[in-house]
Structures are given as structure tokens and as C-alpha cells.
PDB file of C-alpha atoms in Angstrom:
ATOM      1  CA  UNK A 283       7.749  11.509  16.499  1.00 52.00           C
ATOM      2  CA  UNK A 284       7.097  11.342  12.768  1.00 67.00           C
ATOM      3  CA  UNK A 285       3.575  10.680  11.597  1.00 85.00           C
ATOM      4  CA  UNK A 286       4.600   9.524   8.113  1.00 87.00           C
ATOM      5  CA  UNK A 287       6.672   6.591   6.883  1.00 88.00           C
ATOM      6  CA  UNK A 288       7.945   6.488   3.306  1.00 93.00           C
ATOM      7  CA  UNK A 289      10.011   3.663   1.920  1.00 93.00           C
ATOM      8  CA  UNK A 290      11.256   3.356  -1.643  1.00 93.00           C
ATOM      9  CA  UNK A 291      10.941  -0.155  -3.059  1.00 94.00           C
ATOM     10  CA  UNK A 292      12.059  -1.759  -6.268  1.00 91.00           C
ATOM     11  CA  UNK A 293       9.086  -3.118  -8.166  1.00 90.00           C
ATOM     12  CA  UNK A 294       9.418  -5.371 -11.173  1.00 87.00           C
ATOM     13  CA  UNK A 295       6.685  -4.932 -13.717  1.00 82.00           C
ATOM     14  CA  UNK A 296       5.458  -8.261 -15.060  1.00 81.00           C
ATOM     15  CA  UNK A 297       4.969  -7.999 -18.809  1.00 66.00           C
ATOM     16  CA  UNK A 298       4.613 -10.322 -21.755  1.00 47.00           C
ATOM     17  CA  UNK A 299       8.301  -9.852 -22.574  1.00 51.00           C
ATOM     18  CA  UNK A 300      10.736 -12.152 -20.769  1.00 55.00           C
ATOM     19  CA  UNK A 301      12.558  -9.217 -19.145  1.00 59.00           C
ATOM     20  CA  UNK A 302      10.873  -7.697 -16.124  1.00 55.00           C
ATOM     21  CA  UNK A 303      11.870  -4.029 -15.996  1.00 71.00           C
ATOM     22  CA  UNK A 304      12.508  -2.524 -12.594  1.00 84.00           C
ATOM     23  CA  UNK A 305      10.495   0.539 -11.670  1.00 86.00           C
ATOM     24  CA  UNK A 306      10.800   2.691  -8.577  1.00 89.00           C
ATOM     25  CA  UNK A 307       7.824   2.804  -6.274  1.00 94.00           C
ATOM     26  CA  UNK A 308       7.198   4.228  -2.827  1.00 96.00           C
ATOM     27  CA  UNK A 309       5.266   2.694   0.035  1.00 97.00           C
ATOM     28  CA  UNK A 310       3.706   5.286   2.371  1.00 96.00           C
ATOM     29  CA  UNK A 311       1.952   5.067   5.700  1.00 92.00           C
ATOM     30  CA  UNK A 312       0.418   8.026   7.507  1.00 90.00           C
ATOM     31  CA  UNK A 313      -0.686   7.867  11.117  1.00 87.00           C
ATOM     32  CA  UNK A 314      -3.653  10.113  10.238  1.00 82.00           C
ATOM     33  CA  UNK A 315      -5.056   7.298   8.033  1.00 85.00           C
ATOM     34  CA  UNK A 316      -3.997   4.353  10.195  1.00 88.00           C
ATOM     35  CA  UNK A 317      -5.722   1.508   8.358  1.00 88.00           C
ATOM     36  CA  UNK A 318      -4.302   2.354   4.921  1.00 91.00           C
ATOM     37  CA  UNK A 319      -1.046   2.135   3.022  1.00 96.00           C
ATOM     38  CA  UNK A 320      -0.276   3.800  -0.289  1.00 96.00           C
ATOM     39  CA  UNK A 321       1.897   2.627  -3.133  1.00 96.00           C
ATOM     40  CA  UNK A 322       2.936   5.340  -5.565  1.00 94.00           C
ATOM     41  CA  UNK A 323       4.418   4.868  -9.017  1.00 90.00           C
ATOM     42  CA  UNK A 324       6.189   7.773 -10.754  1.00 87.00           C
ATOM     43  CA  UNK A 325       4.878   9.219 -14.016  1.00 83.00           C
ATOM     44  CA  UNK A 326       7.440   7.524 -16.313  1.00 77.00           C
ATOM     45  CA  UNK A 327       6.316   4.105 -15.037  1.00 73.00           C
ATOM     46  CA  UNK A 328       2.633   4.568 -15.873  1.00 72.00           C
ATOM     47  CA  UNK A 329       0.639   4.310 -19.093  1.00 70.00           C
ATOM     48  CA  UNK A 330      -0.949   7.725 -18.496  1.00 75.00           C
ATOM     49  CA  UNK A 331       2.376   9.463 -17.915  1.00 78.00           C
ATOM     50  CA  UNK A 332       1.237  10.813 -14.535  1.00 84.00           C
ATOM     51  CA  UNK A 333       2.055   9.698 -11.011  1.00 89.00           C
ATOM     52  CA  UNK A 334      -0.339   6.980  -9.837  1.00 89.00           C
ATOM     53  CA  UNK A 335      -1.105   6.250  -6.195  1.00 92.00           C
ATOM     54  CA  UNK A 336      -3.015   3.190  -5.007  1.00 94.00           C
ATOM     55  CA  UNK A 337      -4.495   3.125  -1.501  1.00 95.00           C
ATOM     56  CA  UNK A 338      -5.349  -0.157   0.191  1.00 96.00           C
ATOM     57  CA  UNK A 339      -5.526  -1.771   3.620  1.00 94.00           C
ATOM     58  CA  UNK A 340      -2.378  -2.355   5.638  1.00 92.00           C
ATOM     59  CA  UNK A 341      -3.990  -5.639   6.665  1.00 94.00           C
ATOM     60  CA  UNK A 342      -4.237  -6.695   2.990  1.00 96.00           C
ATOM     61  CA  UNK A 343      -0.512  -6.117   2.496  1.00 96.00           C
ATOM     62  CA  UNK A 344       0.342  -7.952   5.716  1.00 96.00           C
ATOM     63  CA  UNK A 345      -1.813 -10.998   5.009  1.00 96.00           C
ATOM     64  CA  UNK A 346      -0.799 -11.094   1.335  1.00 97.00           C
ATOM     65  CA  UNK A 347       2.793 -11.853   2.339  1.00 96.00           C
ATOM     66  CA  UNK A 348       1.788 -15.360   3.402  1.00 96.00           C
ATOM     67  CA  UNK A 349      -1.318 -16.215   1.357  1.00 96.00           C
ATOM     68  CA  UNK A 350      -3.360 -14.778  -1.524  1.00 97.00           C
ATOM     69  CA  UNK A 351      -5.588 -11.908  -0.418  1.00 96.00           C
ATOM     70  CA  UNK A 352      -7.891  -9.402  -2.064  1.00 95.00           C
ATOM     71  CA  UNK A 353     -10.858  -9.610  -4.386  1.00 89.00           C
ATOM     72  CA  UNK A 354     -11.143  -6.023  -5.543  1.00 90.00           C
ATOM     73  CA  UNK A 355      -8.887  -3.513  -7.247  1.00 94.00           C
ATOM     74  CA  UNK A 356      -5.787  -4.580  -5.288  1.00 96.00           C
ATOM     75  CA  UNK A 357      -4.704  -8.183  -4.775  1.00 97.00           C
ATOM     76  CA  UNK A 358      -1.590  -9.431  -2.981  1.00 97.00           C
ATOM     77  CA  UNK A 359      -0.001 -12.885  -2.881  1.00 97.00           C
ATOM     78  CA  UNK A 360       3.347 -14.503  -2.114  1.00 97.00           C
ATOM     79  CA  UNK A 361       5.519 -15.606  -5.019  1.00 94.00           C
ATOM     80  CA  UNK A 362       8.473 -17.892  -4.521  1.00 88.00           C
ATOM     81  CA  UNK A 363      10.879 -17.527  -1.662  1.00 87.00           C
ATOM     82  CA  UNK A 364      11.162 -13.755  -1.288  1.00 94.00           C
ATOM     83  CA  UNK A 365       8.794 -12.057  -3.693  1.00 95.00           C
ATOM     84  CA  UNK A 366       5.315 -10.695  -3.259  1.00 97.00           C
ATOM     85  CA  UNK A 367       2.988 -10.031  -6.169  1.00 96.00           C
ATOM     86  CA  UNK A 368       0.740  -6.979  -6.135  1.00 96.00           C
ATOM     87  CA  UNK A 369      -1.975  -6.727  -8.776  1.00 95.00           C
ATOM     88  CA  UNK A 370      -3.627  -3.389  -9.460  1.00 93.00           C
ATOM     89  CA  UNK A 371      -6.893  -3.633 -11.424  1.00 92.00           C
ATOM     90  CA  UNK A 372      -8.308  -0.558 -13.189  1.00 87.00           C
ATOM     91  CA  UNK A 373     -10.704  -0.043 -16.106  1.00 85.00           C
ATOM     92  CA  UNK A 374      -7.656   0.639 -18.318  1.00 80.00           C
ATOM     93  CA  UNK A 375      -6.088  -2.712 -17.462  1.00 81.00           C
ATOM     94  CA  UNK A 376      -4.163  -4.613 -14.841  1.00 86.00           C
ATOM     95  CA  UNK A 377      -0.644  -3.924 -13.614  1.00 86.00           C
ATOM     96  CA  UNK A 378       1.206  -6.764 -11.933  1.00 91.00           C
ATOM     97  CA  UNK A 379       4.386  -6.049 -10.001  1.00 92.00           C
ATOM     98  CA  UNK A 380       6.802  -8.118  -7.935  1.00 95.00           C
ATOM     99  CA  UNK A 381       8.353  -6.597  -4.817  1.00 96.00           C
ATOM    100  CA  UNK A 382      10.901  -8.186  -2.509  1.00 96.00           C
ATOM    101  CA  UNK A 383       9.006  -9.520   0.498  1.00 97.00           C
ATOM    102  CA  UNK A 384      11.817  -8.352   2.773  1.00 96.00           C
ATOM    103  CA  UNK A 385      11.250  -4.747   1.694  1.00 97.00           C
ATOM    104  CA  UNK A 386       7.547  -5.073   2.485  1.00 97.00           C
ATOM    105  CA  UNK A 387       8.259  -6.667   5.866  1.00 96.00           C
ATOM    106  CA  UNK A 388      10.646  -3.826   6.760  1.00 96.00           C
ATOM    107  CA  UNK A 389       8.004  -1.283   5.808  1.00 96.00           C
ATOM    108  CA  UNK A 390       5.262  -3.072   7.772  1.00 96.00           C
ATOM    109  CA  UNK A 391       7.509  -3.339  10.836  1.00 95.00           C
ATOM    110  CA  UNK A 392       8.044   0.426  10.743  1.00 92.00           C
ATOM    111  CA  UNK A 393       4.289   1.026  10.430  1.00 92.00           C
ATOM    112  CA  UNK A 394       3.657  -1.268  13.396  1.00 91.00           C
ATOM    113  CA  UNK A 395       6.148   0.662  15.499  1.00 91.00           C
ATOM    114  CA  UNK A 396       4.358   3.902  14.612  1.00 80.00           C
ATOM    115  CA  UNK A 397       0.834   2.493  15.064  1.00 77.00           C
ATOM    116  CA  UNK A 398       0.593  -1.016  16.505  1.00 73.00           C
ATOM    117  CA  UNK A 399      -1.735  -3.388  14.693  1.00 71.00           C
ATOM    118  CA  UNK A 400      -5.062  -3.505  16.520  1.00 62.00           C
ATOM    119  CA  UNK A 401      -4.667   0.006  17.927  1.00 56.00           C
ATOM    120  CA  UNK A 402      -5.357   1.945  14.725  1.00 60.00           C
ATOM    121  CA  UNK A 403      -8.691   3.184  16.085  1.00 58.00           C
ATOM    122  CA  UNK A 404      -6.861   5.177  18.752  1.00 57.00           C
ATOM    123  CA  UNK A 405      -5.442   7.428  16.013  1.00 60.00           C
ATOM    124  CA  UNK A 406      -8.888   8.474  14.818  1.00 57.00           C
ATOM    125  CA  UNK A 407     -10.660  11.559  16.105  1.00 58.00           C
ATOM    126  CA  UNK A 408     -14.219  10.552  15.242  1.00 57.00           C
ATOM    127  CA  UNK A 409     -15.778  13.531  17.038  1.00 57.00           C
ATOM    128  CA  UNK A 410     -13.685  15.952  14.981  1.00 58.00           C
ATOM    129  CA  UNK A 411     -14.390  14.089  11.733  1.00 58.00           C
ATOM    130  CA  UNK A 412     -18.124  14.021  12.439  1.00 57.00           C
ATOM    131  CA  UNK A 413     -18.106  17.746  13.242  1.00 62.00           C
ATOM    132  CA  UNK A 414     -16.346  18.424   9.919  1.00 64.00           C
ATOM    133  CA  UNK A 415     -18.950  16.396   8.049  1.00 63.00           C
ATOM    134  CA  UNK A 416     -21.791  18.194   9.771  1.00 69.00           C
ATOM    135  CA  UNK A 417     -20.185  21.592   9.104  1.00 74.00           C
ATOM    136  CA  UNK A 418     -19.902  20.789   5.414  1.00 66.00           C
ATOM    137  CA  UNK A 419     -23.538  19.641   5.292  1.00 67.00           C
ATOM    138  CA  UNK A 420     -24.876  23.117   6.013  1.00 63.00           C
TER     139      UNK A 420
END
């Protein structure tokens, strides 16, 4: 069974101009980091001209589909009938994108099939991780 889920999504960058350009993005989920999801934007879609990857809680994405969530660098909220807004806050500025809620739901369903919600802790090998930390400390 695969340990990684990747799903391309169409994100619409919210800008001051009336047209919202579409940019490709990828949602990723890895069983080895079961509490997190990643959203990656390709280099041409970023101000820096390099690929940018944001990591945030799967729970934040799930809850943000139905009500505003997040107080830090990543915030998620519903918008209209089938859109979800993701805000990414960085020292350089804020990026706001719209993604179809259906695409996010499909992605989250696949992550739940790989690692059911509430059972993420079973994917962690805390003894191994602690041994690695201790090894690096010496």
C-alpha cells in the first residue's frame, strides 16, 4: 500500500485585479508524518521564483471546510458554495488562494483511507525517533 498521496488542485490566486489567475498546486499527505498535509506551489507561481511548500495540520484543512480556522501562518475558511480559502502568511506578505472544496474533500477522503482520523498516533515510531534524537545529541 502506498504511503504517499499527491493530488493536483487548481488554486485561484486572489489579487487586487478583478481576474483571479489559476495556478497549479499539489496537496500531499505522507503516512510518515500523519498529522500534516503539504501544499506546494511551483516556482512560476511564487514571488521568489522557487517552489514553495507549506506544511500545516490535516485537522486545520478538514475543519476549515466548514468554518474559519487558524490563527497562525495558515488560515482556512469556507467561501461560497464550493470554494475554500487558504491564506498563507509570511514576512514577505500574504497569499490568498481559492480551491474547490470538492477537490479538498476528495484529498481528505483519500488521506482518511490511508490513515484514519484519530489513529494517526499509530503511524509514529516514538522509540525510534527518540533513539535518533539521542544518537544525534552525542
